[in-house]
Amino acid sequence: MLYEIAEYFGFPGVLNLFRYLSFRTGAATATALFLGLIIGPRFIGWLRVRQGKGQPIRLDGPQSHLAKRGTPTMGGLMILTSLAVAVLLWMDLANPFVWACLFVTLGFAAIGFLDDYDKVRKASTAGVSGRVRLLLEFFIAGVASWIIIRQTGTMLYVPFFSGVAIDLGPFYIVFAAFTIVAFGNAVNLTDGLDGLATMPVIIASVALMLIVYMVGNAKFAAYLGIPHVLGAGDLALFCGAIVGAGLAFLWYNAPPAAVFMGDTGSLALGGALGAIAVSSHHEIVLAIIGGLFVVEALSVIIQVFWYKRTGKRIFRMAPIHHHFEQLGWAEATVVIRFWIIAFVLALAGLSTLKLR
């Protein structure tokens, strides 16, 4: 919005700063951060009053989690409020990539909100059925993928090789939608301990911020041998808003958490990461940068598959962060070590920009 106002007046004086994506990215990050910190206490108090008993805790989960009873959920609303305000305030309103990613983020947030609301209302860990959730997620992801494809085409670029790409044709929209839905649910599965999902999302967003900036710049893209996507650079602003909103939320989500993100936040943030990766043609690289989320999701898939086939479990509990809790690791130990893994994987993903 502010970009259009500055453009209308011809970017005079200090408003010339609005021309620069780096300035608007920093401004969006700061806006989301400070807005999140300001609304946090009132938001948490409102959620606590509205929800009463807070998020239901699984009885078959780690017994240490029973102490978290009464903690309000749906804290993702706080993230989304500061994120949406920051993005709309500083974005170029004519950029289709930002609108597509915002559509996925808010759409997935609505699905997560319905799930969280159903759980709180019924005082049960069972919310909206998985089939309904997936149908809604694929519909939203499909629409967003169609918007993105109209700007970028249907090529799937392979990392580590310069200029190597596979034209998936009409199948690309299925692949793109799957990427968005898969990452939405992977982050959702990771959100099981205080701060566990938030910091890896922030780390992945910083990595993607650098990638989309390079992809959106023709000179940098040509030098690195990566695809150039005109307009994708504005997604750096979106990534910055995720970082700011995530840091503000982590201030209140740090152990012991005053609020849980809930499916409202985790599903939305995961979907946003997927949509950003699709927009920048870095879907495969996202699997490296967000490798922690991939491992968490695979641990659940493997556990369920193996149990149905043999009646035995590979992990003591899934997702895998609970496995380490059952091995005797303290919750804070699991969280911090997983943060370190997320950081290393983000660096590995960024290294693909030069290893061509």
Coordinates of C-alpha atoms in Angstrom, one line a residue:
M1 CA 0.0 0.0 0.0
L2 CA 2.8 2.5 1.0
Y3 CA 4.7 1.6 -2.2
E4 CA 1.7 2.6 -4.3
I5 CA 1.3 5.9 -2.4
A6 CA 5.0 6.7 -2.9
E7 CA 4.8 5.7 -6.6
Y8 CA 1.8 8.0 -7.0
F9 CA 3.8 11.0 -5.8
G10 CA 6.8 10.0 -7.9
F11 CA 9.0 8.8 -5.0
P12 CA 10.0 12.3 -3.9
G13 CA 12.7 12.8 -1.2
V14 CA 12.7 10.2 1.5
L15 CA 9.9 8.3 -0.3
N16 CA 12.6 7.2 -2.8
L17 CA 13.6 4.5 -0.2
F18 CA 10.3 2.8 -1.1
R19 CA 11.8 1.9 -4.5
Y20 CA 14.3 -0.5 -2.8
L21 CA 13.2 -4.0 -2.0
S22 CA 15.8 -4.3 0.7
F23 CA 14.3 -1.3 2.5
R24 CA 10.8 -2.6 2.2
T25 CA 11.9 -6.1 3.3
G26 CA 13.5 -4.7 6.5
A27 CA 10.5 -2.5 7.1
A28 CA 8.1 -5.5 6.8
T29 CA 10.2 -7.5 9.2
A30 CA 10.3 -4.7 11.8
T31 CA 6.6 -4.0 11.3
A32 CA 5.6 -7.7 11.9
L33 CA 8.0 -8.0 14.8
F34 CA 6.8 -4.9 16.7
L35 CA 3.2 -5.4 16.0
G36 CA 3.4 -9.0 17.2
L37 CA 5.1 -8.0 20.4
I38 CA 2.5 -5.3 21.0
I39 CA -0.7 -7.3 20.4
G40 CA 0.8 -10.5 22.1
P41 CA -0.3 -10.0 25.7
R42 CA -3.9 -8.9 24.9
F43 CA -4.2 -11.6 22.3
I44 CA -3.1 -14.3 24.7
G45 CA -5.4 -13.0 27.4
W46 CA -8.3 -13.0 25.0
L47 CA -7.6 -16.6 23.9
R48 CA -7.3 -17.7 27.5
V49 CA -10.7 -16.2 28.4
R50 CA -12.4 -17.5 25.3
Q51 CA -11.0 -21.1 25.4
G52 CA -11.1 -21.8 29.1
K53 CA -9.3 -25.1 29.3
G54 CA -7.1 -24.3 26.4
Q55 CA -5.7 -26.9 23.9
P56 CA -6.6 -30.5 24.7
I57 CA -3.5 -32.6 25.5
R58 CA -3.1 -36.2 24.2
L59 CA -3.3 -38.7 27.0
D60 CA -1.2 -41.2 25.0
G61 CA 1.6 -38.6 24.5
P62 CA 4.6 -37.9 26.8
Q63 CA 3.4 -37.6 30.3
S64 CA 5.4 -34.4 30.8
H65 CA 3.0 -32.6 28.4
L66 CA 0.1 -33.0 30.8
A67 CA 1.6 -30.1 32.8
K68 CA 0.7 -27.9 29.7
R69 CA -3.0 -28.2 30.2
G70 CA -4.8 -24.9 30.2
T71 CA -2.4 -23.3 27.7
P72 CA -4.4 -21.5 25.0
T73 CA -4.0 -22.5 21.4
M74 CA -4.7 -20.6 18.1
G75 CA -1.7 -18.4 18.7
G76 CA -1.3 -18.6 14.9
L77 CA -3.9 -15.8 14.7
M78 CA -1.3 -13.5 16.3
I79 CA 1.3 -14.5 13.8
L80 CA -1.1 -14.0 10.9
T81 CA -2.4 -10.6 12.0
S82 CA 1.1 -9.1 12.2
L83 CA 2.2 -11.0 9.0
A84 CA -0.8 -9.9 6.9
V85 CA -0.6 -6.2 8.1
A86 CA 3.1 -6.0 7.4
V87 CA 2.8 -7.6 3.9
L88 CA -0.1 -5.5 2.8
L89 CA 1.5 -2.4 4.1
W90 CA 4.8 -2.8 2.3
M91 CA 4.1 -5.0 -0.7
D92 CA 3.7 -4.0 -4.3
L93 CA 0.0 -4.6 -4.7
A94 CA 0.4 -5.5 -8.4
N95 CA 2.7 -8.5 -7.6
P96 CA 0.8 -11.8 -8.2
F97 CA 3.3 -13.9 -6.4
V98 CA 2.8 -12.1 -3.1
W99 CA -1.0 -12.4 -3.5
A100 CA -0.7 -16.2 -4.3
C101 CA 1.4 -16.8 -1.2
L102 CA -0.9 -14.7 0.9
F103 CA -3.9 -16.6 -0.4
V104 CA -2.3 -19.9 0.6
T105 CA -1.3 -18.6 4.0
L106 CA -4.7 -17.2 4.9
G107 CA -6.5 -20.2 3.3
F108 CA -4.5 -22.8 5.2
A109 CA -4.9 -20.7 8.4
A110 CA -8.7 -20.8 8.0
I111 CA -8.6 -24.6 7.7
G112 CA -6.3 -24.8 10.8
F113 CA -8.6 -22.5 12.7
L114 CA -11.6 -24.7 12.0
D115 CA -9.6 -27.7 13.2
D116 CA -8.4 -25.9 16.4
Y117 CA -11.9 -24.5 17.1
D118 CA -13.4 -28.0 16.8
K119 CA -10.8 -29.5 19.2
V120 CA -11.4 -26.8 21.8
R121 CA -15.2 -26.9 21.4
K122 CA -15.3 -30.7 21.9
A123 CA -12.3 -30.8 24.4
S124 CA -10.8 -33.5 22.2
T125 CA -7.6 -33.9 20.2
A126 CA -9.7 -35.0 17.2
G127 CA -10.7 -32.1 15.0
V128 CA -11.8 -31.8 11.4
S129 CA -11.5 -35.1 9.5
G130 CA -8.2 -35.6 7.6
R131 CA -10.0 -36.2 4.3
V132 CA -11.9 -32.9 4.5
R133 CA -8.7 -31.0 5.5
L134 CA -6.7 -32.4 2.6
L135 CA -9.5 -31.7 0.0
L136 CA -9.7 -28.1 1.2
E137 CA -5.9 -27.8 1.2
F138 CA -5.5 -29.2 -2.3
F139 CA -8.2 -26.8 -3.6
I140 CA -6.4 -23.8 -2.1
A141 CA -3.0 -25.0 -3.2
G142 CA -4.3 -25.7 -6.7
V143 CA -5.7 -22.2 -7.2
A144 CA -2.5 -20.6 -5.9
S145 CA -0.4 -22.9 -8.1
W146 CA -2.4 -21.9 -11.2
I147 CA -1.8 -18.2 -10.4
I148 CA 1.9 -18.9 -10.0
I149 CA 2.2 -21.0 -13.1
R150 CA 0.7 -18.3 -15.3
Q151 CA 3.8 -16.2 -14.4
T152 CA 6.5 -18.9 -14.3
G153 CA 5.7 -21.8 -16.5
T154 CA 5.8 -25.5 -15.8
M155 CA 9.6 -26.2 -15.6
L156 CA 11.0 -28.1 -12.6
Y157 CA 14.6 -27.0 -12.1
V158 CA 17.1 -29.5 -10.7
P159 CA 19.7 -28.1 -8.1
F160 CA 23.4 -28.8 -8.5
F161 CA 23.1 -28.6 -12.3
S162 CA 23.1 -25.3 -14.2
G163 CA 20.3 -25.1 -16.8
V164 CA 18.9 -28.6 -16.1
A165 CA 15.1 -28.5 -16.0
I166 CA 12.2 -30.9 -16.7
D167 CA 9.0 -29.6 -18.3
L168 CA 6.2 -31.3 -16.3
G169 CA 3.5 -29.7 -18.5
P170 CA 0.0 -30.0 -17.0
F171 CA 1.3 -32.3 -14.2
Y172 CA 3.3 -29.4 -12.7
I173 CA 0.2 -27.9 -11.1
V174 CA -0.3 -31.3 -9.3
F175 CA 3.3 -31.3 -8.2
A176 CA 3.2 -27.7 -7.1
A177 CA -0.1 -28.2 -5.1
F178 CA 1.4 -31.3 -3.5
T179 CA 4.5 -29.4 -2.5
I180 CA 2.4 -26.7 -0.8
V181 CA 0.1 -29.2 1.0
A182 CA 3.0 -31.5 2.0
F183 CA 4.9 -28.7 3.6
G184 CA 1.9 -27.3 5.3
N185 CA 1.3 -30.6 7.0
A186 CA 5.0 -31.3 7.7
V187 CA 5.3 -28.1 9.7
N188 CA 2.0 -29.0 11.4
L189 CA 3.5 -32.3 12.5
T190 CA 6.6 -30.6 13.8
D191 CA 4.7 -28.3 16.0
G192 CA 4.7 -30.5 19.1
L193 CA 7.1 -28.8 21.5
D194 CA 7.4 -25.3 22.7
G195 CA 9.3 -23.3 20.1
L196 CA 10.1 -26.4 18.0
A197 CA 8.4 -25.4 14.8
T198 CA 8.7 -21.6 15.1
M199 CA 12.5 -21.2 14.9
P200 CA 13.0 -23.7 12.0
V201 CA 10.3 -21.8 10.1
I202 CA 12.2 -18.6 10.8
I203 CA 15.5 -20.2 9.6
A204 CA 13.9 -21.5 6.5
S205 CA 12.3 -18.1 5.8
V206 CA 15.7 -16.4 6.0
A207 CA 17.2 -18.9 3.6
L208 CA 14.2 -18.5 1.2
M209 CA 14.5 -14.7 1.5
L210 CA 18.0 -14.9 0.1
I211 CA 17.0 -17.3 -2.7
V212 CA 14.0 -15.3 -3.9
Y213 CA 16.0 -12.1 -3.9
M214 CA 18.6 -13.8 -6.1
V215 CA 15.9 -15.4 -8.3
G216 CA 14.2 -12.0 -8.8
N217 CA 17.4 -10.3 -9.9
A218 CA 18.4 -11.1 -13.5
K219 CA 22.1 -10.4 -12.9
F220 CA 22.4 -12.6 -9.8
A221 CA 20.4 -15.3 -11.4
A222 CA 22.6 -15.4 -14.5
Y223 CA 25.8 -15.4 -12.4
L224 CA 24.6 -18.3 -10.2
G225 CA 23.0 -20.3 -13.0
I226 CA 19.6 -20.3 -11.3
P227 CA 16.2 -19.6 -13.0
H228 CA 15.3 -15.9 -13.1
V229 CA 11.6 -15.2 -12.2
L230 CA 10.6 -11.6 -12.8
G231 CA 8.7 -10.3 -9.7
A232 CA 9.7 -13.2 -7.4
G233 CA 12.1 -10.9 -5.6
D234 CA 9.2 -9.2 -3.8
L235 CA 8.7 -12.4 -1.9
A236 CA 11.7 -11.5 0.1
L237 CA 9.4 -9.0 1.8
F238 CA 6.9 -11.8 2.5
C239 CA 9.8 -13.9 4.0
G240 CA 10.8 -11.0 6.1
A241 CA 7.3 -10.6 7.5
I242 CA 7.3 -14.3 8.5
V243 CA 10.6 -13.8 10.3
G244 CA 9.3 -10.8 12.2
A245 CA 6.0 -12.3 13.1
G246 CA 7.7 -15.6 14.0
L247 CA 10.2 -13.9 16.3
A248 CA 7.4 -12.0 18.1
F249 CA 5.4 -15.2 18.6
L250 CA 8.5 -17.0 19.8
W251 CA 8.8 -14.4 22.6
Y252 CA 5.6 -15.8 24.0
N253 CA 6.0 -19.4 22.8
A254 CA 9.4 -19.9 24.5
P255 CA 9.4 -22.6 27.2
P256 CA 7.2 -22.6 29.2
A257 CA 4.8 -21.5 26.4
A258 CA 2.2 -18.9 27.2
V259 CA 0.4 -19.8 24.0
F260 CA 0.5 -22.6 21.4
M261 CA 0.6 -21.9 17.6
G262 CA -2.0 -24.5 16.9
D263 CA -2.9 -25.7 13.4
T264 CA -4.0 -22.1 12.6
G265 CA -0.3 -21.1 12.5
S266 CA 1.6 -24.2 11.7
L267 CA -0.5 -25.2 8.7
A268 CA -0.4 -21.6 7.4
L269 CA 3.3 -21.1 7.7
G270 CA 4.2 -24.5 6.2
G271 CA 1.9 -23.7 3.2
A272 CA 3.6 -20.3 2.9
L273 CA 7.0 -21.9 2.6
G274 CA 5.8 -24.3 0.0
A275 CA 4.2 -21.5 -2.0
I276 CA 7.3 -19.4 -1.9
A277 CA 9.4 -22.3 -3.1
V278 CA 7.1 -23.0 -6.0
S279 CA 7.1 -19.3 -7.0
S280 CA 10.9 -19.2 -7.1
H281 CA 11.3 -22.7 -8.8
H282 CA 13.2 -24.0 -5.8
E283 CA 10.8 -26.8 -4.8
I284 CA 13.6 -29.5 -4.5
V285 CA 15.9 -27.1 -2.6
L286 CA 13.0 -26.5 -0.1
A287 CA 13.2 -30.2 0.8
I288 CA 16.8 -29.6 1.9
I289 CA 16.3 -26.2 3.6
G290 CA 13.2 -27.6 5.4
G291 CA 14.7 -31.1 5.8
L292 CA 13.8 -31.1 9.5
F293 CA 10.1 -30.9 8.5
V294 CA 10.5 -33.6 5.9
V295 CA 12.1 -36.0 8.5
E296 CA 9.3 -35.2 11.0
A297 CA 6.6 -36.1 8.4
L298 CA 8.5 -39.2 7.2
S299 CA 8.8 -40.5 10.7
V300 CA 5.0 -40.4 11.0
I301 CA 4.5 -42.1 7.6
I302 CA 7.0 -44.8 8.3
Q303 CA 5.6 -45.4 11.8
V304 CA 2.0 -45.8 10.6
F305 CA 3.0 -47.9 7.6
W306 CA 5.2 -50.3 9.6
Y307 CA 2.7 -50.6 12.4
K308 CA -0.1 -51.5 10.0
R309 CA 2.1 -54.1 8.3
T310 CA 3.7 -55.7 11.3
G311 CA 1.9 -54.5 14.5
K312 CA 5.3 -53.2 15.7
R313 CA 6.7 -49.6 16.0
I314 CA 10.0 -48.4 14.6
F315 CA 10.1 -45.3 16.8
R316 CA 9.0 -45.2 20.4
M317 CA 6.6 -42.4 19.5
A318 CA 6.0 -40.4 16.4
P319 CA 6.6 -37.7 15.2
I320 CA 10.3 -38.2 15.8
H321 CA 10.7 -35.4 18.4
H322 CA 8.6 -37.5 20.8
H323 CA 10.9 -40.5 20.2
F324 CA 13.8 -38.5 21.6
E325 CA 11.6 -37.4 24.5
Q326 CA 10.9 -41.1 25.3
L327 CA 14.7 -41.8 25.2
G328 CA 15.0 -39.4 28.1
W329 CA 16.0 -36.1 26.4
A330 CA 14.6 -33.0 28.1
E331 CA 12.2 -31.0 26.0
A332 CA 14.5 -28.0 25.8
T333 CA 17.3 -30.3 24.6
V334 CA 15.2 -31.7 21.8
V335 CA 14.1 -28.3 20.7
I336 CA 17.6 -26.7 20.7
R337 CA 19.2 -29.6 18.9
F338 CA 16.5 -29.6 16.3
W339 CA 17.1 -25.9 15.8
I340 CA 20.8 -26.6 15.2
I341 CA 19.8 -29.3 12.6
A342 CA 17.5 -26.8 10.9
F343 CA 20.3 -24.2 10.7
V344 CA 22.7 -26.7 9.2
L345 CA 20.2 -27.8 6.6
A346 CA 19.4 -24.2 5.7
L347 CA 23.1 -23.7 5.0
A348 CA 23.2 -26.9 2.9
G349 CA 20.2 -25.6 0.9
L350 CA 21.8 -22.3 0.3
S351 CA 25.0 -24.0 -0.9
T352 CA 23.1 -25.3 -3.9
L353 CA 23.0 -21.8 -5.3
K354 CA 26.7 -22.0 -6.0
L355 CA 27.2 -25.7 -6.5
R356 CA 26.1 -25.9 -10.1

